[in-house]
PDB file of N, CA and C in Angstrom:
ATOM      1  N   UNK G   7      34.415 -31.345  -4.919  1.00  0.00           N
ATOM      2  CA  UNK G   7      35.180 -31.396  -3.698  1.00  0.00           C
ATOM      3  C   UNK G   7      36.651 -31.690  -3.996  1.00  0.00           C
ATOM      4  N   UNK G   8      36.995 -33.007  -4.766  1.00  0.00           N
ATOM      5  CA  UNK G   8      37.933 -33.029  -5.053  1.00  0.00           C
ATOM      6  C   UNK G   8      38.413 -33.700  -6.826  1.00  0.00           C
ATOM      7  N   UNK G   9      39.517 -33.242  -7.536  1.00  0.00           N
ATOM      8  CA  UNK G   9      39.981 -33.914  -8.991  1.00  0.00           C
ATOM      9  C   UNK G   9      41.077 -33.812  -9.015  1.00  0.00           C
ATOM     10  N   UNK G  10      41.196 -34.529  -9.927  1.00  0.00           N
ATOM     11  CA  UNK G  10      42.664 -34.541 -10.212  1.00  0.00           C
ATOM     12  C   UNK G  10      42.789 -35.807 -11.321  1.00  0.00           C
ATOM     13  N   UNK G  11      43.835 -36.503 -12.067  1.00  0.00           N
ATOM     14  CA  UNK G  11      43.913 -37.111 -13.120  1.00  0.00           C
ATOM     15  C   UNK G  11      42.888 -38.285 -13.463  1.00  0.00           C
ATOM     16  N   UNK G  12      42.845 -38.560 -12.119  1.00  0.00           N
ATOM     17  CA  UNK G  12      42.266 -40.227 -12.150  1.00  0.00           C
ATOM     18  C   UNK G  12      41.476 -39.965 -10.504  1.00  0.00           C
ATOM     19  N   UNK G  13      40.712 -39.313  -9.744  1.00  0.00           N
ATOM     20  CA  UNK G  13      40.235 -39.338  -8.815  1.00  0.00           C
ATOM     21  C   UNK G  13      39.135 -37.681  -8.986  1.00  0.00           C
ATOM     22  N   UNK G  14      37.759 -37.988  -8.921  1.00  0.00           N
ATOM     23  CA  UNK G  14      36.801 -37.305  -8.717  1.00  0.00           C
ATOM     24  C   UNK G  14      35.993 -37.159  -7.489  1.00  0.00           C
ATOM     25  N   UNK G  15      35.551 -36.417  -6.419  1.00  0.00           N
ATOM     26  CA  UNK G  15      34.687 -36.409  -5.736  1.00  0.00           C
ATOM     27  C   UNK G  15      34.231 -35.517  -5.512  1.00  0.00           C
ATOM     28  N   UNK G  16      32.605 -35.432  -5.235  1.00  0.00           N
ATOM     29  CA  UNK G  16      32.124 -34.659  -5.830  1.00  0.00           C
ATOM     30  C   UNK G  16      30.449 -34.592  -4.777  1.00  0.00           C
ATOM     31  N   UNK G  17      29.729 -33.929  -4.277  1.00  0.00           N
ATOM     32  CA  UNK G  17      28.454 -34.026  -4.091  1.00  0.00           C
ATOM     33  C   UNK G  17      27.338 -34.037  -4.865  1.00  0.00           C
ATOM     34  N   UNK G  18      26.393 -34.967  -4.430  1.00  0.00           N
ATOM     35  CA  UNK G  18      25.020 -34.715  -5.581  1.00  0.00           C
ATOM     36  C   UNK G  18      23.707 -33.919  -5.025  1.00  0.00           C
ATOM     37  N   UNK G  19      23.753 -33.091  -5.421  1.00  0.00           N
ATOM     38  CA  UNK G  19      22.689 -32.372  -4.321  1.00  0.00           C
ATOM     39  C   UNK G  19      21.256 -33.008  -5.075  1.00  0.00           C
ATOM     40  N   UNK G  20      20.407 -32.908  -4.220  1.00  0.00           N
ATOM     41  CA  UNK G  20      18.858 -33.497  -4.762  1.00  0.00           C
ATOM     42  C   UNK G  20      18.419 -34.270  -5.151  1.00  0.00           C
ATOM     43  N   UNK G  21      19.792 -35.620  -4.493  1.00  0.00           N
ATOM     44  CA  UNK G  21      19.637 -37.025  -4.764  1.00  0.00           C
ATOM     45  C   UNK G  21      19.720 -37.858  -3.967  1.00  0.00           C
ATOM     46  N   UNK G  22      19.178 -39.086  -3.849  1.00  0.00           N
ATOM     47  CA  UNK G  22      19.180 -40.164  -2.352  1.00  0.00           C
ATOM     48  C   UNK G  22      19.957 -41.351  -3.047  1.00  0.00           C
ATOM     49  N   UNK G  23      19.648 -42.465  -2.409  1.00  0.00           N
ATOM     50  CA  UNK G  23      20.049 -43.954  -2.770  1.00  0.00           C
ATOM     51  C   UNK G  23      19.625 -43.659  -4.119  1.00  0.00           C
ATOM     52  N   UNK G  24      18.430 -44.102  -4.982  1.00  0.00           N
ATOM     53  CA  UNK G  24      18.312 -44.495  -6.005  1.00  0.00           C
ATOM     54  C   UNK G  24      18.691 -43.821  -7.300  1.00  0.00           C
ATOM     55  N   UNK G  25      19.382 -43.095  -6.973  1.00  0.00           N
ATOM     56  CA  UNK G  25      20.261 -42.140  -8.497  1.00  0.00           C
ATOM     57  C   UNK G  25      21.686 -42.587  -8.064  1.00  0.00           C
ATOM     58  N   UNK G  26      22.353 -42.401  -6.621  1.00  0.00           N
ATOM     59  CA  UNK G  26      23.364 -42.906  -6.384  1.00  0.00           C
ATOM     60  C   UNK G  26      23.076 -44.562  -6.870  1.00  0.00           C
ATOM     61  N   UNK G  27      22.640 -45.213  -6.330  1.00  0.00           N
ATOM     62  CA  UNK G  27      22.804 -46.969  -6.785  1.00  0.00           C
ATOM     63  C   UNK G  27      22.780 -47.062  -7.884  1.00  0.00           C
ATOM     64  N   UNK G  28      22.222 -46.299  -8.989  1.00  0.00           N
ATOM     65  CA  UNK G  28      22.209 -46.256 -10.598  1.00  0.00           C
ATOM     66  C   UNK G  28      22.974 -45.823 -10.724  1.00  0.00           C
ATOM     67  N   UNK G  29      24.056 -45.156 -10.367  1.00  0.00           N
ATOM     68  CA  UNK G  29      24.874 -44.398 -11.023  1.00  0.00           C
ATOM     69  C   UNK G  29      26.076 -44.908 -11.051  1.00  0.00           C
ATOM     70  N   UNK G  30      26.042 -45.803  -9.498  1.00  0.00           N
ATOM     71  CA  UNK G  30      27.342 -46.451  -9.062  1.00  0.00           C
ATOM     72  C   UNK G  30      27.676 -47.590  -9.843  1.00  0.00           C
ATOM     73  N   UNK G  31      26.255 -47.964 -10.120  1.00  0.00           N
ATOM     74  CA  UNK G  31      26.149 -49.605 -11.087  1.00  0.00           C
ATOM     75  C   UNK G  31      26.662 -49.324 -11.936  1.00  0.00           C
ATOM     76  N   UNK G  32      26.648 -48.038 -12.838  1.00  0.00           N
ATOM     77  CA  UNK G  32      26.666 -48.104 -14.297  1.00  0.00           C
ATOM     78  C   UNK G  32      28.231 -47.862 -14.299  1.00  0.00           C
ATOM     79  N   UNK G  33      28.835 -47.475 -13.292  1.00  0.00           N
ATOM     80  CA  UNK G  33      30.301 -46.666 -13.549  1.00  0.00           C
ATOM     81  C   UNK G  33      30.971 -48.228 -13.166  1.00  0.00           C
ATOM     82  N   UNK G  34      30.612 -48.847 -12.318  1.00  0.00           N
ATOM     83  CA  UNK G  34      31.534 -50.388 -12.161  1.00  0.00           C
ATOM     84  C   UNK G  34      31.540 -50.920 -13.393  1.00  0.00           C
ATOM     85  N   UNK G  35      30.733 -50.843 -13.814  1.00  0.00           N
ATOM     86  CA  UNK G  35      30.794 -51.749 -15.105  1.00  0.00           C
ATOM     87  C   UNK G  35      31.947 -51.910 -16.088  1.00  0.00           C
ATOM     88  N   UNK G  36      32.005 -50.143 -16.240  1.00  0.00           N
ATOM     89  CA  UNK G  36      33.318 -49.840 -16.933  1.00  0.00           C
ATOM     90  C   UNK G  36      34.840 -50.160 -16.493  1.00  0.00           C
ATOM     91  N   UNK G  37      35.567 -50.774 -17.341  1.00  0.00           N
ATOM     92  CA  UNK G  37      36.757 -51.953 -17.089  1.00  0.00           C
ATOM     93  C   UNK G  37      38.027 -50.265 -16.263  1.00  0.00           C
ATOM     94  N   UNK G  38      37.823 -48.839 -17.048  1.00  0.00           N
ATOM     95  CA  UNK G  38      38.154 -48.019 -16.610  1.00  0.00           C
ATOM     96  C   UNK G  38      37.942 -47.768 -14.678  1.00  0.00           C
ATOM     97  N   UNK G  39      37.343 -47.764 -14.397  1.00  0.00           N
ATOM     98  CA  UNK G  39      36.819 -48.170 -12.623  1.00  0.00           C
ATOM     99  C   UNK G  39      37.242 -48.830 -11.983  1.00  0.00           C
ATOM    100  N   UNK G  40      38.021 -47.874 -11.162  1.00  0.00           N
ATOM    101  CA  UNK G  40      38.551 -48.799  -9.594  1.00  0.00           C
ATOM    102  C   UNK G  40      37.448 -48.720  -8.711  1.00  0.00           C
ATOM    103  N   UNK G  41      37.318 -47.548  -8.630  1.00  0.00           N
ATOM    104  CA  UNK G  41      36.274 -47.747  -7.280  1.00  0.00           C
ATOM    105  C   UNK G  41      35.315 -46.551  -8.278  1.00  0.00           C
ATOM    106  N   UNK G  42      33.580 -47.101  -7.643  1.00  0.00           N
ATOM    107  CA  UNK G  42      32.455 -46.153  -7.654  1.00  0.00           C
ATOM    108  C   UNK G  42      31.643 -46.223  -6.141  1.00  0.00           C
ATOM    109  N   UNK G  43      31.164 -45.184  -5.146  1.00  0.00           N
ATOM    110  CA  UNK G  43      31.011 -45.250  -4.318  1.00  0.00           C
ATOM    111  C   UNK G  43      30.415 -43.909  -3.633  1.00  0.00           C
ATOM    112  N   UNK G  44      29.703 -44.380  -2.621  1.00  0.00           N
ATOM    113  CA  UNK G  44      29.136 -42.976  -2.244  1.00  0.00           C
ATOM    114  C   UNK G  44      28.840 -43.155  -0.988  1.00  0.00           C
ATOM    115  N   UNK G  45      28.308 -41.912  -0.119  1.00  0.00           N
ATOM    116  CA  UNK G  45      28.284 -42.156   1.329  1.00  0.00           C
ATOM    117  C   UNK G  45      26.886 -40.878   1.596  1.00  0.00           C
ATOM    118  N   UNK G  46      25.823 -40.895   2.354  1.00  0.00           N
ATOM    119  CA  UNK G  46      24.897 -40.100   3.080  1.00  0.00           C
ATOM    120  C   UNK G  46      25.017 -40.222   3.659  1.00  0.00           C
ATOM    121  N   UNK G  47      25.482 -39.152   4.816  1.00  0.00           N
ATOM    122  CA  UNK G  47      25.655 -38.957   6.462  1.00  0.00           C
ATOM    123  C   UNK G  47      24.314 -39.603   7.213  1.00  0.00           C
ATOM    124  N   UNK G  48      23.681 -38.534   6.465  1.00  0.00           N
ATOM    125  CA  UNK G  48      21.768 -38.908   7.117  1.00  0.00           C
ATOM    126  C   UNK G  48      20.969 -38.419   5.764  1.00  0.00           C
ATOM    127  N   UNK G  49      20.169 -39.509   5.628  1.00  0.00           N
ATOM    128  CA  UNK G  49      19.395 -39.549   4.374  1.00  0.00           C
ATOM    129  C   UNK G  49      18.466 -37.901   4.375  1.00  0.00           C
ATOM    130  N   UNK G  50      17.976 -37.744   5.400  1.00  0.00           N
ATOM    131  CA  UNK G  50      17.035 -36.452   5.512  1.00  0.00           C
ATOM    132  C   UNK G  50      18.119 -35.403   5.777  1.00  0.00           C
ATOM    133  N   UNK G  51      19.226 -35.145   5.774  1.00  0.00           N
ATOM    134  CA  UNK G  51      19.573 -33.784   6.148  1.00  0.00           C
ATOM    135  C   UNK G  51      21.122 -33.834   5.352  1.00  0.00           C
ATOM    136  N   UNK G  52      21.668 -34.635   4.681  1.00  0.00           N
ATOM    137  CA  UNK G  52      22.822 -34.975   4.020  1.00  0.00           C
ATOM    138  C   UNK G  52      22.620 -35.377   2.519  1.00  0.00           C
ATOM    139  N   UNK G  53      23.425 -34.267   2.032  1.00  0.00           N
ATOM    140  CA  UNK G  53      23.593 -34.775   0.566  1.00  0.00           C
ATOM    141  C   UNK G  53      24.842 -35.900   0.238  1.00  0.00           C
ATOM    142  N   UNK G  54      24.328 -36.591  -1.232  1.00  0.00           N
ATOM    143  CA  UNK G  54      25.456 -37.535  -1.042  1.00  0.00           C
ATOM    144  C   UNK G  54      26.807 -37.060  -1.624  1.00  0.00           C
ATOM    145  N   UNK G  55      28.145 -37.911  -1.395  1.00  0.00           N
ATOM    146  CA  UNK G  55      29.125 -37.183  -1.419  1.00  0.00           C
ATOM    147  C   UNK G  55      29.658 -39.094  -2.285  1.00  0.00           C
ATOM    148  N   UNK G  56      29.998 -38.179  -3.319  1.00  0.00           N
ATOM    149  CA  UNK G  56      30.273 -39.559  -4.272  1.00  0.00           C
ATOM    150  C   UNK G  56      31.955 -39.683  -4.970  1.00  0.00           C
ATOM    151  N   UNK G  57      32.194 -40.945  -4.782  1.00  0.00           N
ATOM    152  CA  UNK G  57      33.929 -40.371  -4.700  1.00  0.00           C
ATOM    153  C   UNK G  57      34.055 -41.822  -6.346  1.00  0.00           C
ATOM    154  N   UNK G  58      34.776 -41.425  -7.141  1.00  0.00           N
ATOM    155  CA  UNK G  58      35.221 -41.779  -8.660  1.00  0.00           C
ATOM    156  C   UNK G  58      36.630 -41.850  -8.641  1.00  0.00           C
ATOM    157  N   UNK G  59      37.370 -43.112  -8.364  1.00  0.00           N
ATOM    158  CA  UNK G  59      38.497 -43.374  -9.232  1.00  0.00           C
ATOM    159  C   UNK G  59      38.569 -44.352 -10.203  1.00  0.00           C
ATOM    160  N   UNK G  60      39.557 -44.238 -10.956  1.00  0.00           N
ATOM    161  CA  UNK G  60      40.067 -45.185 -12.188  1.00  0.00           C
ATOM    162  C   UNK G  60      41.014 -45.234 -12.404  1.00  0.00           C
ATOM    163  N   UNK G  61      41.803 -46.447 -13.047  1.00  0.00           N
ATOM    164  CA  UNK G  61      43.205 -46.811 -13.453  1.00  0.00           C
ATOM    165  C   UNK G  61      43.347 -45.854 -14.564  1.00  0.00           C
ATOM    166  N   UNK G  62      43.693 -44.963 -14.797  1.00  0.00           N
ATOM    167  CA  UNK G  62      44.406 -43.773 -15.590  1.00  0.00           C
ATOM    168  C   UNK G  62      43.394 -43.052 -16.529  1.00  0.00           C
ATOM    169  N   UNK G  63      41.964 -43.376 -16.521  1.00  0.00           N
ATOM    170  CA  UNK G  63      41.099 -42.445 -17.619  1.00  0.00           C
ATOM    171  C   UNK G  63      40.547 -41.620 -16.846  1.00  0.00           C
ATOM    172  N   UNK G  64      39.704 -40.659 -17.598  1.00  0.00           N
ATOM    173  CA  UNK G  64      39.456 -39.193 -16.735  1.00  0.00           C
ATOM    174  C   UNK G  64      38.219 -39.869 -16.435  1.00  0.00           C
ATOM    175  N   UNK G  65      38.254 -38.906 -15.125  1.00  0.00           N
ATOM    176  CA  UNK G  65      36.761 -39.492 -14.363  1.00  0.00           C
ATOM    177  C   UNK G  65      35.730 -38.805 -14.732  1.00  0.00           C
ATOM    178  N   UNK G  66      35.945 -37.410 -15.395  1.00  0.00           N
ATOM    179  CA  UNK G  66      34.770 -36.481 -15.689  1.00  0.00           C
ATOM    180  C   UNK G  66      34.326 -37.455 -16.867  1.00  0.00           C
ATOM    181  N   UNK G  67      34.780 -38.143 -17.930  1.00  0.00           N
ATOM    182  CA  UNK G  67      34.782 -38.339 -19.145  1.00  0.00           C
ATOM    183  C   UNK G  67      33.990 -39.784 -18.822  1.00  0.00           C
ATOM    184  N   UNK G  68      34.168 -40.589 -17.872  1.00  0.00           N
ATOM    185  CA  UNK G  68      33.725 -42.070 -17.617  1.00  0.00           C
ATOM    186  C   UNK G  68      32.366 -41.607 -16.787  1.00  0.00           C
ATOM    187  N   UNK G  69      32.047 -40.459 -15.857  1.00  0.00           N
ATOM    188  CA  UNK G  69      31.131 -39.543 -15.347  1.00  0.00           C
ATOM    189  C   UNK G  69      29.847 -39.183 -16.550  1.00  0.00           C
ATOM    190  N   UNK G  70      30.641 -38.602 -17.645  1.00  0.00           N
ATOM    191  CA  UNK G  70      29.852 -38.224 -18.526  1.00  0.00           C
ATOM    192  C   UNK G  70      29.088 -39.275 -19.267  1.00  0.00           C
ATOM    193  N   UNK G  71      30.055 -40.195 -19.745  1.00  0.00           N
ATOM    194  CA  UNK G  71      29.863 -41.675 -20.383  1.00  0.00           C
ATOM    195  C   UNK G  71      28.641 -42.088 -19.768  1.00  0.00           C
ATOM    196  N   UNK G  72      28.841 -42.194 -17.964  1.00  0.00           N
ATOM    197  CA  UNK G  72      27.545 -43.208 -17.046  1.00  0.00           C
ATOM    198  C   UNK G  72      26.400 -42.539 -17.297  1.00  0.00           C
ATOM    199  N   UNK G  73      26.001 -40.847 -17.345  1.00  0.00           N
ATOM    200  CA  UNK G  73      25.054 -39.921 -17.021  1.00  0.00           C
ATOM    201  C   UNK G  73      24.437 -40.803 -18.779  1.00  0.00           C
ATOM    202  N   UNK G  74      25.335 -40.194 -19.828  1.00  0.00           N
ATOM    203  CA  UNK G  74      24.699 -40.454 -20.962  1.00  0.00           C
ATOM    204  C   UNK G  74      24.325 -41.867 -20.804  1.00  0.00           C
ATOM    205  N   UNK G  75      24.837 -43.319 -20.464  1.00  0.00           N
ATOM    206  CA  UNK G  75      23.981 -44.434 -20.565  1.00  0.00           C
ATOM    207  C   UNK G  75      22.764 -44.806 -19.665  1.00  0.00           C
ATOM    208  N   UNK G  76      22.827 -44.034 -18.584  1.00  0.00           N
ATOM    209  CA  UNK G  76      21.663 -44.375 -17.854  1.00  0.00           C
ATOM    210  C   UNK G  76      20.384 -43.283 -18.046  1.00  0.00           C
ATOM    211  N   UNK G  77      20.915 -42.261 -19.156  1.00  0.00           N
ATOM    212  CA  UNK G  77      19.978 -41.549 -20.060  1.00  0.00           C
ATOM    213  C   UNK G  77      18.898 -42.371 -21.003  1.00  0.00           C
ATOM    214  N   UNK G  78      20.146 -43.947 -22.045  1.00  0.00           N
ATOM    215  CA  UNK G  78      19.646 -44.259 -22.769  1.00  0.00           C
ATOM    216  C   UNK G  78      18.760 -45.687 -22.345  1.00  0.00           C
ATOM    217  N   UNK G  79      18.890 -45.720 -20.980  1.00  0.00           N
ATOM    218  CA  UNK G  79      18.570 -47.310 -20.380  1.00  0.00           C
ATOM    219  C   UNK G  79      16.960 -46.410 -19.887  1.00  0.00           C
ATOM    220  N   UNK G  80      16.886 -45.349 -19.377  1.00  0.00           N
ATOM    221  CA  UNK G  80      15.934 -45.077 -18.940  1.00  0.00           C
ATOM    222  C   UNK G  80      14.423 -44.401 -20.253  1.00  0.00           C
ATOM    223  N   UNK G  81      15.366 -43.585 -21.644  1.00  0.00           N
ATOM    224  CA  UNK G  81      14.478 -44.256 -22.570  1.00  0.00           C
ATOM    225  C   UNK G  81      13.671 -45.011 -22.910  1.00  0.00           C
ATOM    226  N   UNK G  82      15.049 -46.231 -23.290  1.00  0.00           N
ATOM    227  CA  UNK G  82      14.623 -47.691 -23.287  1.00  0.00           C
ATOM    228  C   UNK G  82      13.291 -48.167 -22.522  1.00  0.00           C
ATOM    229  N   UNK G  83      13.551 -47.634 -21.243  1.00  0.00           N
ATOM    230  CA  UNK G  83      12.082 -48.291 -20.378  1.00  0.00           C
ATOM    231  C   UNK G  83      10.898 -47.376 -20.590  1.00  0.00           C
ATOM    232  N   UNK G  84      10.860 -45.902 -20.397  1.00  0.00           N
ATOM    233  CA  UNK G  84       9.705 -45.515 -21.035  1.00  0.00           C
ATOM    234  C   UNK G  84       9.401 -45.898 -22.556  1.00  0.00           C
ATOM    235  N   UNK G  85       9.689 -46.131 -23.217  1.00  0.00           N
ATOM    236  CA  UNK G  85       9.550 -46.637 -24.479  1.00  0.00           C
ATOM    237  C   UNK G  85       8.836 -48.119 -24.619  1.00  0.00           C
ATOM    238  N   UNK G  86       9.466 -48.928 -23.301  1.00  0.00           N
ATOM    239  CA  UNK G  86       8.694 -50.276 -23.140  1.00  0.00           C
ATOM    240  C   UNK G  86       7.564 -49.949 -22.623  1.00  0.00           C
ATOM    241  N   UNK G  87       7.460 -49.234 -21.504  1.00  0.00           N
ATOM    242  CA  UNK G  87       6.342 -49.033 -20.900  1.00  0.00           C
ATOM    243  C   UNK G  87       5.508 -48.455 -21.159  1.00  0.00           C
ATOM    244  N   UNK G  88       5.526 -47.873 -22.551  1.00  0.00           N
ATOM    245  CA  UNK G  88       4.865 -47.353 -23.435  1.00  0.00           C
ATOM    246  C   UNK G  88       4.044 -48.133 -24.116  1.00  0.00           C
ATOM    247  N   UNK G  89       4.847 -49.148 -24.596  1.00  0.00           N
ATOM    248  CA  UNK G  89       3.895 -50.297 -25.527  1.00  0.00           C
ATOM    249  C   UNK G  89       3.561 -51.116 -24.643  1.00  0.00           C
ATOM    250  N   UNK G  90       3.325 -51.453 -22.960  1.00  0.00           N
ATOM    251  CA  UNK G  90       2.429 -52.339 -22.830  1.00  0.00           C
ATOM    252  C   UNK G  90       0.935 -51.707 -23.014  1.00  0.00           C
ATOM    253  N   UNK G  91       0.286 -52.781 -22.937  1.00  0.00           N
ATOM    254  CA  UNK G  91      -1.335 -52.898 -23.178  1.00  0.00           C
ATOM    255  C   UNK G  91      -2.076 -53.214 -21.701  1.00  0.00           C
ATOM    256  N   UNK G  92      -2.548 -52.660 -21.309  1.00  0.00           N
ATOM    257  CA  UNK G  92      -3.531 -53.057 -19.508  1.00  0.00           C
ATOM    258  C   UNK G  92      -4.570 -53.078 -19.692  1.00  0.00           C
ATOM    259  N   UNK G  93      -5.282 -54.264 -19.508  1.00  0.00           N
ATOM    260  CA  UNK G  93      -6.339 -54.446 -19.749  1.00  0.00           C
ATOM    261  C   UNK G  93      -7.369 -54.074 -18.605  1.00  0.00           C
ATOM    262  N   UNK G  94      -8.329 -53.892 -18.724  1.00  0.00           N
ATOM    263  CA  UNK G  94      -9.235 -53.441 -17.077  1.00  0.00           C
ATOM    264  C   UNK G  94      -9.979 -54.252 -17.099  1.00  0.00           C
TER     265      UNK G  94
END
């Protein structure tokens, strides 16, 4: 929707709250991040529309950064949830 040096926005089609709230978490984190944030008109008929600024680094690049760590966090958990043991 919209870019430019330091401001991204952008829609996520085929996603609700819980990819947006992961996604938003992971991009605050970064000291690069002014704002991470997103908005659904209406959960059933609205895609979300997710808006990325930062104090002077590229947003595609801090974008790319979040996608790849919440790649390696979600590993991480199948990998745990792999080695538990359930007993019946």
């Amino acid at each position: 929707v919209e870019h430019d040096d330091t401001k991204l926005v952008f829609h996520l089609n085929g996603t609700g709250h819980t990819f947006c709230n992961a996604l938003k978490d992971q991009l605050v984190q970064y000291n690069d991040v002014d704002i991470a944030t997103y908005t659904i008109k209406h959960p059933l008929a609205a895609e979300p529309k997710f808006f990325l600024e930062t104090n002077g680094a590229n947003p595609t690049d801090l974008l790319e950064d979040a996608a790849a760590d919440l790649q390696e966090t979600n590993e991480d958990f199948v990998d745990q949830y792999a080695d538990l043991s359930v007993e019946a």
